[in-house]
mmCIF file of C-alpha atoms and ligand atoms in Angstrom:
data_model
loop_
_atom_site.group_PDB
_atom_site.id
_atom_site.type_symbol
_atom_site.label_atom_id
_atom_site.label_comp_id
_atom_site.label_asym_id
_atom_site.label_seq_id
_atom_site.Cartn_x
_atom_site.Cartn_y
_atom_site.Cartn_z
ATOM 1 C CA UNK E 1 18.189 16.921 -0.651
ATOM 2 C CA UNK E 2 15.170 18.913 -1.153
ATOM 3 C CA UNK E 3 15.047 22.327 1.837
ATOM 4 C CA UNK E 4 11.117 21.367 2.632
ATOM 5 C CA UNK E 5 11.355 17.324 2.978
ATOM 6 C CA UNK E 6 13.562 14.672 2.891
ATOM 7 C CA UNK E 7 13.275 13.667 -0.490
ATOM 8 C CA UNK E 8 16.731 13.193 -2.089
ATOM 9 C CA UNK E 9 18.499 12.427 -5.532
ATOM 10 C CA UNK E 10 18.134 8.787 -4.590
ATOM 11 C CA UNK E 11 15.058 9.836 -6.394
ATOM 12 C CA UNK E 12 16.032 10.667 -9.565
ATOM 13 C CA UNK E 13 13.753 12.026 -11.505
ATOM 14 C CA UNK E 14 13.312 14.413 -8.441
ATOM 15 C CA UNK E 15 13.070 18.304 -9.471
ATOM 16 C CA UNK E 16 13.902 21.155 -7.492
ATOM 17 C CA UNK E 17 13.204 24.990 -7.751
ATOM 18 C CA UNK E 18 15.380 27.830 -7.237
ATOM 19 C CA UNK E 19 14.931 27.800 -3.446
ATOM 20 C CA UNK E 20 15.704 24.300 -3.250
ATOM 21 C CA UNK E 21 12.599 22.805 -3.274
ATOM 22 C CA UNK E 22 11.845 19.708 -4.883
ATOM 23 C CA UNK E 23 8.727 18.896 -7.348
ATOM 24 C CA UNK E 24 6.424 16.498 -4.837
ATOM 25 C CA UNK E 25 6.580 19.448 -2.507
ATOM 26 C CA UNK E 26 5.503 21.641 -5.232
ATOM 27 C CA UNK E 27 2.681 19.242 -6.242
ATOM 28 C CA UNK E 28 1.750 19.055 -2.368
ATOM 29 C CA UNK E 29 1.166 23.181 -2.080
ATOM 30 C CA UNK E 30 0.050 23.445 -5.616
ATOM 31 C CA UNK E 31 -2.023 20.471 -6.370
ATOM 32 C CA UNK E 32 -3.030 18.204 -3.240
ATOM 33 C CA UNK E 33 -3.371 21.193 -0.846
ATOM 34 C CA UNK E 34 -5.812 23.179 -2.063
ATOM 35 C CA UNK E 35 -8.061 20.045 -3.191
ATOM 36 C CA UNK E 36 -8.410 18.274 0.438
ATOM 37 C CA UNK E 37 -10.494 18.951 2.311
ATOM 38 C CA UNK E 38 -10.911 17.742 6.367
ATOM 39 C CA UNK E 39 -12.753 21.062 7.566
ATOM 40 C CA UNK E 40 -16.910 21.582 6.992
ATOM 41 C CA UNK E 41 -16.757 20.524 3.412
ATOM 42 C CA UNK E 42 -15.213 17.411 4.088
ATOM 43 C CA UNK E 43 -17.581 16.677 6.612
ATOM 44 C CA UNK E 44 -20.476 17.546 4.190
ATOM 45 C CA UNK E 45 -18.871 15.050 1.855
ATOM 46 C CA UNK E 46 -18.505 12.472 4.386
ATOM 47 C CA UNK E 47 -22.531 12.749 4.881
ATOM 48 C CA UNK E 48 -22.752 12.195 1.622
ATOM 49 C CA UNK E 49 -20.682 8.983 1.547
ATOM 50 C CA UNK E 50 -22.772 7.345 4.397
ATOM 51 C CA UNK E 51 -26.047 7.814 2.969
ATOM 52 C CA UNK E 52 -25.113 6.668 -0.284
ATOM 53 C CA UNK E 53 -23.305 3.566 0.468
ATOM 54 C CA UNK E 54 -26.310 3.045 3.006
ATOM 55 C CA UNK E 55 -29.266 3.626 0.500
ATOM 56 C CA UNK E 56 -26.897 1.228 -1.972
ATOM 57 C CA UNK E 57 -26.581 -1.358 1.193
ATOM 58 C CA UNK E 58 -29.888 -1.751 1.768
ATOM 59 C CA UNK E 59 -31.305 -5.301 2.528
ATOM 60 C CA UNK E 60 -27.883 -6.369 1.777
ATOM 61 C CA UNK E 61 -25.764 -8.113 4.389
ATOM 62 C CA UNK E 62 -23.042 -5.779 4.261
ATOM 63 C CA UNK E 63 -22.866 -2.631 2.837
ATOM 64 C CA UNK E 64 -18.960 -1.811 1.498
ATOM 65 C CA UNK E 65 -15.610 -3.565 2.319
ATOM 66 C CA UNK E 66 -12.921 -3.306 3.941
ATOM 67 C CA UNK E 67 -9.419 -4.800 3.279
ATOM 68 C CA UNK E 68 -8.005 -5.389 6.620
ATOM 69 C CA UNK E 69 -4.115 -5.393 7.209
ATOM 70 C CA UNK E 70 -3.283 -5.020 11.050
ATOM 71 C CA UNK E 71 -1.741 -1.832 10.225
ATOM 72 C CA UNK E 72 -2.777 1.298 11.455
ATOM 73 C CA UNK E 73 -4.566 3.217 8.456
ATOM 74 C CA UNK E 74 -6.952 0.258 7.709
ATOM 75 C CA UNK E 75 -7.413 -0.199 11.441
ATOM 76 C CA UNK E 76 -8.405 2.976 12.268
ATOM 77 C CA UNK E 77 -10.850 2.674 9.151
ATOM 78 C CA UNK E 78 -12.357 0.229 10.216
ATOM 79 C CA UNK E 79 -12.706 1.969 13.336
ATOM 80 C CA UNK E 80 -13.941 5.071 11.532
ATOM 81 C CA UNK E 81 -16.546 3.028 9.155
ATOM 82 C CA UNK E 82 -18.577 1.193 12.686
ATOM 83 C CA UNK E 83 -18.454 3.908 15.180
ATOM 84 C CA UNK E 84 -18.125 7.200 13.336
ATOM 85 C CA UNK E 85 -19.917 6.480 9.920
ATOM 86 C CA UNK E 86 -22.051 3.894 11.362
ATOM 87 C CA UNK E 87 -22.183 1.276 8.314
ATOM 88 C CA UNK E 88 -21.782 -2.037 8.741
ATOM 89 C CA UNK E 89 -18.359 -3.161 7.117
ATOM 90 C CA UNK E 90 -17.618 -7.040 5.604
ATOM 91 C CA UNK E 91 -13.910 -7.081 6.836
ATOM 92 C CA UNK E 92 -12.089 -9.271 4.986
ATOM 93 C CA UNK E 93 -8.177 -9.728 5.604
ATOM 94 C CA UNK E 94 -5.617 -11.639 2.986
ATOM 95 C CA UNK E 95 -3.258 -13.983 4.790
ATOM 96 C CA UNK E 96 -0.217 -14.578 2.241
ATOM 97 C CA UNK E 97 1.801 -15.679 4.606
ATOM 98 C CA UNK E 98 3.821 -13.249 5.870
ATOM 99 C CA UNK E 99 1.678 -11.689 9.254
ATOM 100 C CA UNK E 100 3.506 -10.737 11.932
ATOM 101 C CA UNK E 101 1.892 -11.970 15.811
ATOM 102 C CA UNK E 102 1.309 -8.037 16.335
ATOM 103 C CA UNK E 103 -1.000 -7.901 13.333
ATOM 104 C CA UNK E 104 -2.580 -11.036 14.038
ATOM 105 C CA UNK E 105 -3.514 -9.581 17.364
ATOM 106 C CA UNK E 106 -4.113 -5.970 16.289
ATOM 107 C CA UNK E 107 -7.108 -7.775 14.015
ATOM 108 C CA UNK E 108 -8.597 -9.970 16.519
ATOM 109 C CA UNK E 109 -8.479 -6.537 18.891
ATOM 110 C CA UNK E 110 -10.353 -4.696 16.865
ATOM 111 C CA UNK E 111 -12.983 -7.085 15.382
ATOM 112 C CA UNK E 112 -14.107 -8.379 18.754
ATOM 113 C CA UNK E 113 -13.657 -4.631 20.331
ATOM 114 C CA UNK E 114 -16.175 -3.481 17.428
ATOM 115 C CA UNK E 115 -18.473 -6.520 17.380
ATOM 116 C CA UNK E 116 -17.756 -7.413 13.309
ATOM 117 C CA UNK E 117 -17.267 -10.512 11.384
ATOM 118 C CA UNK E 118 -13.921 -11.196 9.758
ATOM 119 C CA UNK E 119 -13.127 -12.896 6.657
ATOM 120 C CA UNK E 120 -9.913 -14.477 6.117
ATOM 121 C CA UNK E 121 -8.688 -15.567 2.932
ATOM 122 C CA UNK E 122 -5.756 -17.656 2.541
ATOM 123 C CA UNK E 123 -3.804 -17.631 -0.359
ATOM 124 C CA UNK E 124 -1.930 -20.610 -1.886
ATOM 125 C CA UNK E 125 1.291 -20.588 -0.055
ATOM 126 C CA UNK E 126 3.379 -22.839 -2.712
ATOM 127 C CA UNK E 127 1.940 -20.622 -5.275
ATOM 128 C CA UNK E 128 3.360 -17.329 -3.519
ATOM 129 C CA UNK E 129 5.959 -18.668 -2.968
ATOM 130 C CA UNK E 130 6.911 -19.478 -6.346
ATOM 131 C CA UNK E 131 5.684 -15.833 -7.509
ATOM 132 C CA UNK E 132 7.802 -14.670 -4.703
ATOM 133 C CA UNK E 133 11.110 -16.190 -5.556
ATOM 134 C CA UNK E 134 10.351 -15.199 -9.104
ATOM 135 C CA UNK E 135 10.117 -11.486 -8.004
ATOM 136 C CA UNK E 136 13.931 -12.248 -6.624
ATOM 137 C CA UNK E 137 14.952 -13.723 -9.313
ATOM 138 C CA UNK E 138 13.922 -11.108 -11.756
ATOM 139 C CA UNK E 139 16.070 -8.540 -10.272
ATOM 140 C CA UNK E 140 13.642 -5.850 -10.113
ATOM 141 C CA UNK E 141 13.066 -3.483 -7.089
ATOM 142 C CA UNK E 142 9.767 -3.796 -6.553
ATOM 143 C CA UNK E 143 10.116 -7.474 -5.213
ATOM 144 C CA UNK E 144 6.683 -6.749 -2.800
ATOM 145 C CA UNK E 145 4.256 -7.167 -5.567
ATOM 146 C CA UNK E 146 2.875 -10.366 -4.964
ATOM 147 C CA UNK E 147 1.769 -9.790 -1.864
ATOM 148 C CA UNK E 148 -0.045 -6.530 -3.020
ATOM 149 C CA UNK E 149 -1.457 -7.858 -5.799
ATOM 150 C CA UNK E 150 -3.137 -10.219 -3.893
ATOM 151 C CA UNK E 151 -4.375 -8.239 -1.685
ATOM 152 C CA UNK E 152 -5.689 -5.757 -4.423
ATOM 153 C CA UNK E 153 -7.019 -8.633 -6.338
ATOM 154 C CA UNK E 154 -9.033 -10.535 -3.289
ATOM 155 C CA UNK E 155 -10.573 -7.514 -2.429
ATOM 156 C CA UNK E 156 -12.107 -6.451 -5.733
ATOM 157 C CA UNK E 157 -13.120 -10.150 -5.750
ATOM 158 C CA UNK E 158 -14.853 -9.812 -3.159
ATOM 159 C CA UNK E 159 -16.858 -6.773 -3.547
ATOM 160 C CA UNK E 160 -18.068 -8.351 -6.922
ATOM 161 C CA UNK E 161 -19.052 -12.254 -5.007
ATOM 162 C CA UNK E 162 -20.708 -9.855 -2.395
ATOM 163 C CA UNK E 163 -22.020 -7.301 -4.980
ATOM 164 C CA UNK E 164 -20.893 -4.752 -2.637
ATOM 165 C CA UNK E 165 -21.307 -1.538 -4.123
ATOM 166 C CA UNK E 166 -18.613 0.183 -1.460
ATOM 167 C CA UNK E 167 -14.845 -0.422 -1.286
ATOM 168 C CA UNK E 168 -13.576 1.461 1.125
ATOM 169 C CA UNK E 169 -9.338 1.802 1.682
ATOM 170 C CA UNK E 170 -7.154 3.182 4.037
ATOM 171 C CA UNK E 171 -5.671 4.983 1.349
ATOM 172 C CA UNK E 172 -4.980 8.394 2.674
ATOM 173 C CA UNK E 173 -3.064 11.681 1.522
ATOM 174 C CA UNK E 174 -2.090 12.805 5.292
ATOM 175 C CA UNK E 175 0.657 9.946 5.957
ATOM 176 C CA UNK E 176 1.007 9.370 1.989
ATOM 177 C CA UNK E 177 0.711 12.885 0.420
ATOM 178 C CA UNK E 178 4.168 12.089 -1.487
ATOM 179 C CA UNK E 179 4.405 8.660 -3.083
ATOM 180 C CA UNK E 180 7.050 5.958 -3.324
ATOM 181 C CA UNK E 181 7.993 7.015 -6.800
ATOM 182 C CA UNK E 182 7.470 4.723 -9.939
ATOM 183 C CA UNK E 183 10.777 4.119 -10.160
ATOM 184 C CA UNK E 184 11.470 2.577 -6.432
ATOM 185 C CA UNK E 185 7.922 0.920 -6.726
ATOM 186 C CA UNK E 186 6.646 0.155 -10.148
ATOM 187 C CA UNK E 187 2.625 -0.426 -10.031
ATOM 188 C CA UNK E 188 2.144 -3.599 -7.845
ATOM 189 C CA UNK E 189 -1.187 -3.873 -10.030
ATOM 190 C CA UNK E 190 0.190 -4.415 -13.245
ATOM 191 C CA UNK E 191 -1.092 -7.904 -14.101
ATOM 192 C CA UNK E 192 1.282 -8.519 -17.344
ATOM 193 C CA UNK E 193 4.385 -7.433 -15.409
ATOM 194 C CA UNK E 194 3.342 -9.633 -12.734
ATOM 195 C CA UNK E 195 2.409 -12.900 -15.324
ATOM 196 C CA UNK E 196 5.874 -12.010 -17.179
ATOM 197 C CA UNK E 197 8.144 -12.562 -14.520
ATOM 198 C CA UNK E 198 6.195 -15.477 -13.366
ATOM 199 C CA UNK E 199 6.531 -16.538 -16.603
ATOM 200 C CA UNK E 200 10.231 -16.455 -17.251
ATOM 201 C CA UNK E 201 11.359 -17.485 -13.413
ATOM 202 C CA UNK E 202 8.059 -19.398 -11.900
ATOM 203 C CA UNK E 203 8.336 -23.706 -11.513
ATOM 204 C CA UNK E 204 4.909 -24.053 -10.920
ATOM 205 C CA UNK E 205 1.404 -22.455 -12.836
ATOM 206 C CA UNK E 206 -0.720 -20.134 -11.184
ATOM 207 C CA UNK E 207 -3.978 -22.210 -10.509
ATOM 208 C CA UNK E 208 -5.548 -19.881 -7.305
ATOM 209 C CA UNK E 209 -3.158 -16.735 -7.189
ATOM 210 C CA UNK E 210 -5.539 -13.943 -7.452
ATOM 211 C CA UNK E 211 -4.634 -11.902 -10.501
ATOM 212 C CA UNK E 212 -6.585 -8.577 -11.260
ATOM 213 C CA UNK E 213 -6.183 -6.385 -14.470
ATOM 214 C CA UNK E 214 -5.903 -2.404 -14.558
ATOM 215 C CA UNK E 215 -8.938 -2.630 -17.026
ATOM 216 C CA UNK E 216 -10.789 -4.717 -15.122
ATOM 217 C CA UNK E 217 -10.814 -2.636 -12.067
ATOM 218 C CA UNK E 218 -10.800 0.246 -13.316
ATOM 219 C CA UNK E 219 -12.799 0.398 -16.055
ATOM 220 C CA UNK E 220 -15.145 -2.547 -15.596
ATOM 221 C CA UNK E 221 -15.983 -2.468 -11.938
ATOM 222 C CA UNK E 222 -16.422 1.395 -11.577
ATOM 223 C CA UNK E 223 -18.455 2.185 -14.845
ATOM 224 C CA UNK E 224 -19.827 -1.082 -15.519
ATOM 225 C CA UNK E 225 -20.497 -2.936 -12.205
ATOM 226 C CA UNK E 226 -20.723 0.313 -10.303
ATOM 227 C CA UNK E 227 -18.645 -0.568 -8.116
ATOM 228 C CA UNK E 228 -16.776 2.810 -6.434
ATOM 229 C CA UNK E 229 -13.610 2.855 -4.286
ATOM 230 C CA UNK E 230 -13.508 5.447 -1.436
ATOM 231 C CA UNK E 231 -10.909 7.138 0.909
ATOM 232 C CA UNK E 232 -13.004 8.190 3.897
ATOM 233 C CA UNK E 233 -9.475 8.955 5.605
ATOM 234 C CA UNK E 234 -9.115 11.997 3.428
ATOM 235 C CA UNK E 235 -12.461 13.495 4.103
ATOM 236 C CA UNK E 236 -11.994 13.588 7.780
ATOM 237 C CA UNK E 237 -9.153 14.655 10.029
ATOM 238 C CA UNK E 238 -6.641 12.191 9.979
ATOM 239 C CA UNK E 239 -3.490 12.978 12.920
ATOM 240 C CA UNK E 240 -1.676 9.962 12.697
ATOM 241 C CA UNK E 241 -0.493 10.595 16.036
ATOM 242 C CA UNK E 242 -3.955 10.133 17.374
ATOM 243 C CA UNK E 243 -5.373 7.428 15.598
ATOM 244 C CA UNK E 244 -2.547 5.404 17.569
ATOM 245 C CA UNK E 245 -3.688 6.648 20.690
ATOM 246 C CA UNK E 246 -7.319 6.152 20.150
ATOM 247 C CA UNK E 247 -6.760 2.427 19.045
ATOM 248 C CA UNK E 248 -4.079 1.962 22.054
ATOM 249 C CA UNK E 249 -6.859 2.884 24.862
ATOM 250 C CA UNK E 250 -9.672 1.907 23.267
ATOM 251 C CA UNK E 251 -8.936 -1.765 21.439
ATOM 252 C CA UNK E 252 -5.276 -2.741 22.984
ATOM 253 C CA UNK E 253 -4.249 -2.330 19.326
ATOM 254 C CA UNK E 254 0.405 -2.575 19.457
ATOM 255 C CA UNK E 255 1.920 0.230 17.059
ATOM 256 C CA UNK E 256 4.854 -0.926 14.828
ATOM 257 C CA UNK E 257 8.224 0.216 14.657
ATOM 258 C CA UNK E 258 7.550 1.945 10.690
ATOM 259 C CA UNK E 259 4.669 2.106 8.789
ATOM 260 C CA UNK E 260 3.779 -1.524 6.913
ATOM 261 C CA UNK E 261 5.850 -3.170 9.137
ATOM 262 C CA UNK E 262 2.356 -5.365 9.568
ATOM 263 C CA UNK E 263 4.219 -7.916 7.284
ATOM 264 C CA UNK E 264 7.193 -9.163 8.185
ATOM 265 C CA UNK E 265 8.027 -9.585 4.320
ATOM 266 C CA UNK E 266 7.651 -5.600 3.905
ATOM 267 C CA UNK E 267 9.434 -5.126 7.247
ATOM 268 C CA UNK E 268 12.449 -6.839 5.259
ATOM 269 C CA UNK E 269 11.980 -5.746 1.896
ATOM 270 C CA UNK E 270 11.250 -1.924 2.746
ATOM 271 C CA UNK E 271 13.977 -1.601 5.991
ATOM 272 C CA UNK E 272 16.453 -3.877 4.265
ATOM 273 C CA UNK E 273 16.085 -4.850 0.741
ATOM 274 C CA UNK E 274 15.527 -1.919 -0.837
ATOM 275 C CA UNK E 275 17.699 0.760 0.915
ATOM 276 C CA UNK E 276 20.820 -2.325 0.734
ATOM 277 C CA UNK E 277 20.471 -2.945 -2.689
ATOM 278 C CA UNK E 278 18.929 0.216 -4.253
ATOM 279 C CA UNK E 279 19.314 2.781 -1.699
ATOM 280 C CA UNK E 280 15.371 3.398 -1.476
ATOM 281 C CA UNK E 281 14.561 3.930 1.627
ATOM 282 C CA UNK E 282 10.813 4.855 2.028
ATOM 283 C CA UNK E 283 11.418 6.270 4.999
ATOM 284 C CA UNK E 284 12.073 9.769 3.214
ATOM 285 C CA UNK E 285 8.555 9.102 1.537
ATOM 286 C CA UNK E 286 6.938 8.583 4.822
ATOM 287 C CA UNK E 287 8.431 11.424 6.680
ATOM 288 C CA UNK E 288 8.481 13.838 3.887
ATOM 289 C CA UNK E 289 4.720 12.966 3.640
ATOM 290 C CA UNK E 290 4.292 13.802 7.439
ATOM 291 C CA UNK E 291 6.712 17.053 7.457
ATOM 292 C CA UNK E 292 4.546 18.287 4.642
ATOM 293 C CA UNK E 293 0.953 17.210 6.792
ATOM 294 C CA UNK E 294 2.630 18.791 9.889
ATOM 295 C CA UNK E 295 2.759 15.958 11.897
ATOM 296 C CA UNK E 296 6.735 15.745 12.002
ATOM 297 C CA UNK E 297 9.407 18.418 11.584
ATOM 298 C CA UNK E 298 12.613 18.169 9.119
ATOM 299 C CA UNK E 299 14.813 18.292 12.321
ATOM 300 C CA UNK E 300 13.189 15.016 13.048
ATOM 301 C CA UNK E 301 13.424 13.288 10.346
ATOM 302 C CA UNK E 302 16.956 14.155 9.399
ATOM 303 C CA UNK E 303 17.533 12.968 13.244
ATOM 304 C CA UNK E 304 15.966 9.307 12.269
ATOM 305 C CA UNK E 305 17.611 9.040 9.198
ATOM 306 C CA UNK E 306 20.653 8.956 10.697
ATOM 307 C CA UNK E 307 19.980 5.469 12.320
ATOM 308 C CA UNK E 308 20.053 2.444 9.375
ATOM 309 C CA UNK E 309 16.467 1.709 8.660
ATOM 310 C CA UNK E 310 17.039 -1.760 9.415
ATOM 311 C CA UNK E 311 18.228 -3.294 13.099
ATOM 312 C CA UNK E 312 21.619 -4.801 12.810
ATOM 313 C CA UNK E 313 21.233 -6.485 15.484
ATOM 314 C CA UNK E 314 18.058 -8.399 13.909
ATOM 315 C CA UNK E 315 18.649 -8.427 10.365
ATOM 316 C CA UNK E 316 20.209 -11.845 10.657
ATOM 317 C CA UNK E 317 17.429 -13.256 12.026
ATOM 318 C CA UNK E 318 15.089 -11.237 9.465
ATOM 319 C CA UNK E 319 17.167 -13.024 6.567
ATOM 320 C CA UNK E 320 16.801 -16.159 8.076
ATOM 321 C CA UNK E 321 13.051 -16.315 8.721
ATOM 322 C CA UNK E 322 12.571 -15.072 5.097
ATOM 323 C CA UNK E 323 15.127 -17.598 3.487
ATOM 324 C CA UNK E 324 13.615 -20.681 5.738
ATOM 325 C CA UNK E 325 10.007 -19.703 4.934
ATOM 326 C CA UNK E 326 10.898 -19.009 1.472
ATOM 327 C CA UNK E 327 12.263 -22.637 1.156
ATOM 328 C CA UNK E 328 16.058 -21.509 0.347
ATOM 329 C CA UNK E 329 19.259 -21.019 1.979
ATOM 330 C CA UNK E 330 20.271 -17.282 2.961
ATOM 331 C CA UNK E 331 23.087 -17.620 0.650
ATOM 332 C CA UNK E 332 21.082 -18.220 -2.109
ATOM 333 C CA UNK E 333 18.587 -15.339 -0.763
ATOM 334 C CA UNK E 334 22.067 -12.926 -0.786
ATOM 335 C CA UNK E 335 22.512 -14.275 -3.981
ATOM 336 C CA UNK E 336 19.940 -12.428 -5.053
ATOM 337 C CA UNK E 337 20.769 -9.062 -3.618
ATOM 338 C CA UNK E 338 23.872 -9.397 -5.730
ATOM 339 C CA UNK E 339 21.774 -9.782 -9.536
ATOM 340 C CA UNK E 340 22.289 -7.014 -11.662
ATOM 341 C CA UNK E 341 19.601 -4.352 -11.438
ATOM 342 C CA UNK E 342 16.083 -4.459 -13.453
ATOM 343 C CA UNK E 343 13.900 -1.986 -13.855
ATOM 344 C CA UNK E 344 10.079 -2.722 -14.563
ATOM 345 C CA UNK E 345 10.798 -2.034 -18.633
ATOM 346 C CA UNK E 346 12.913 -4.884 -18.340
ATOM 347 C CA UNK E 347 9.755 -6.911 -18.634
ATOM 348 C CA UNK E 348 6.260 -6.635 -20.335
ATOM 349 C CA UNK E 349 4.221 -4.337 -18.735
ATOM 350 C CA UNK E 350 1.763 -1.793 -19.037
ATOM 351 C CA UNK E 351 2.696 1.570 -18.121
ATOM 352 C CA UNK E 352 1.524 3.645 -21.045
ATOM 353 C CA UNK E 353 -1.963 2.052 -20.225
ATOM 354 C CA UNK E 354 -1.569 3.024 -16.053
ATOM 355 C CA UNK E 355 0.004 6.821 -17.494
ATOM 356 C CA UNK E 356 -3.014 7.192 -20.026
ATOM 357 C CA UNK E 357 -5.241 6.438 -17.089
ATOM 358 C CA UNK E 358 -3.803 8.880 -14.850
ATOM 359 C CA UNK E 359 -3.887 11.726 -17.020
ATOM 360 C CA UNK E 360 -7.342 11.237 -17.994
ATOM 361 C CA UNK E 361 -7.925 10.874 -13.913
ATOM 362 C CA UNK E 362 -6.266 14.037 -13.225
ATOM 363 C CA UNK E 363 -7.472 16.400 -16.512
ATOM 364 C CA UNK E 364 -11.288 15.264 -14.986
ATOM 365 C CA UNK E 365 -9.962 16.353 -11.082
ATOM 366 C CA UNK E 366 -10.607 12.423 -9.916
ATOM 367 C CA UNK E 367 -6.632 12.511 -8.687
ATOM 368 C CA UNK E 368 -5.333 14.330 -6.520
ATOM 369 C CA UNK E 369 -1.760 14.121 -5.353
ATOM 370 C CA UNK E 370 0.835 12.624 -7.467
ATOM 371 C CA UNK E 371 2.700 9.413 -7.887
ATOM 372 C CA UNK E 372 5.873 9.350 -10.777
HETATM 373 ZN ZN1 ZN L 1 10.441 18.302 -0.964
#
């Protein structure tokens, strides 16, 4: 285990140095740190941001987006974009299924507490579910894709039916400075990988899923639609600790156990899944990522990870509501913890497009941080 975070071997491309420390640290201090800024030139920035999606806005109904999960970085963006930056937001949310009651309230808190308009769109549920069982089937790790995608998908769909210049995400480098790495997580927005395994284990076409391409959104949109993605979150202060607070006293907003735990699929795949059959357990990304913001110390961490990430008392329930809403028995969902493993290559896919991309992206300073 790496002497500065949590990170471990489970990780295994991780690197470490001759003090023990491991390569996303070194990227952190090296790389990220000295390119973010939340002091005076961040707040110039921010300026910047709000007059331009403004001036773009004008006359318009909205001026940016906002993909709305429940969870507590889009929340507090949300938050952020009415009161602080004073634009006016289309929130949209994606309903695939899988919301838990506290992020169905934590939405309706915070759109009626800030006076906006929702949009909800609903995705096909026999069609994710088919594209979810495939994921299973397939034997790869990164079994949350679906979801993701669509999310990913509906948005830039509907900045483009809007012609919203402004995306704006809760994307954010102070609870996610280190990544979940490739391996544990391959890109959720690969559109071939996705169509592949559909492909080989789907029953039913596609008609409605929302499928996006890497080209497409990031080549198209940005330099041919102008459309631009921003991170507000990591322009400003962003204390984790006190977002909660602030959305607590001010909207009734309910925290969550673990970060993502919005959807009760991700509370299962990321506490359960993943850890059980891989022995991922994002929870050294997420703390390692705080440690390394200061917003939690090793001791701490090391002290949390002693506990399983999942309840035990729970889990059987967990497995059962996933099974049942899945349309299978939970021995056929164990079934599927028992496949042998997959990796992404184990599919079409397009990494060598997503790794051309980022290099280009970081040689031009447009990255910061770094996911591998
Ligand atoms: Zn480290």
């Amino acid at each position: 285990m790496c002497s500065n975070c949590v990170m471990d071997t489970t990780d295994s491309l991780i690197r470490f140095d001759d003090k023990g420390v491991c390569d996303h640290c070194l990227t952190f201090y090296q790389h990220t740190l000295p390119n973010w800024h939340t002091d005076q030139s961040g707040a110039i920035q921010l300026e910047r941001l709000v007059e331009s999606i403004r001036s773009d806005g004008r006359g318009k109904d909205f001026d940016c987006i906002i993909g709305m999960s429940g969870g507590i970085d889009s929340s507090y963006l949300t938050y952020l974009a009415k009161e602080e930056m004073g634009l006016r937001p289309l929130v949209f949310h994606v309903d695939a299924g899988w919301n838990s009651q506290i992020a169905v309230n934590n939405i309706e808190r915070l759109i009626d507490g800030l006076g906006l308009d929702l949009f909800t769109e609903v995705i096909d549920w026999p069609e994710m579910r088919d594209l979810q069982l495939a994921f299973f089937k397939s034997g790869v790790s990164h079994i949350d894709t679906p979801q993701d995608h669509a999310f990913f998908a509906t948005m830039y769909r509907f900045a483009t039916q809007h012609n919203v210049k402004y995306i704006l995400t809760g994307g954010n480098l102070s609870t996610e400075c280190i990544r979940n790495p490739v391996e544990w997580m391959y890109y959720q927005s690969d559109s071939r990988q996705l169509l592949d395994i559909h492909r080989r284990f789907g029953t039913q076409p596609l008609e409605t899923f929302p499928v996006t391409s890497i080209l497409w959104h990031k080549i198209w949109l940005p330099y041919f639609r102008r459309i631009k993605v921003a991170r507000p979150l990591d322009i400003v202060p962003y204390i984790k600790q006190e977002a909660k607070q602030l959305l607590m006293d001010r909207f009734g907003w309910q925290p969550y156990p673990q970060k993502h735990f919005e959807s009760r699929f991700t509370k299962f795949y990321e506490s359960y899944w993943l850890p059980k059959r891989f022995g991922y357990d994002v929870r050294r990304v997420q703390y390692s990522s705080l440690i390394l913001t200061g917003q939690m110390t090793r001791e701490e961490a090391l002290e949390l990870l002693k506990k399983p990430s999942y309840d035990e008392a729970t889990i059987g329930q967990e497995s059962e509501f996933v099974a049942n809403k899945l349309g299978i028995t939970v021995d056929e969902l164990s079934s599927y913890m028992a496949l042998p493993h997959k990796t992404y290559r184990d599919y079409k896919n397009q990494r060598q497009l997503y790794d051309f991309g980022t290099r280009i992206m970081r040689a031009m300073g447009m990255e910061i941080g770094g996911k591998r």
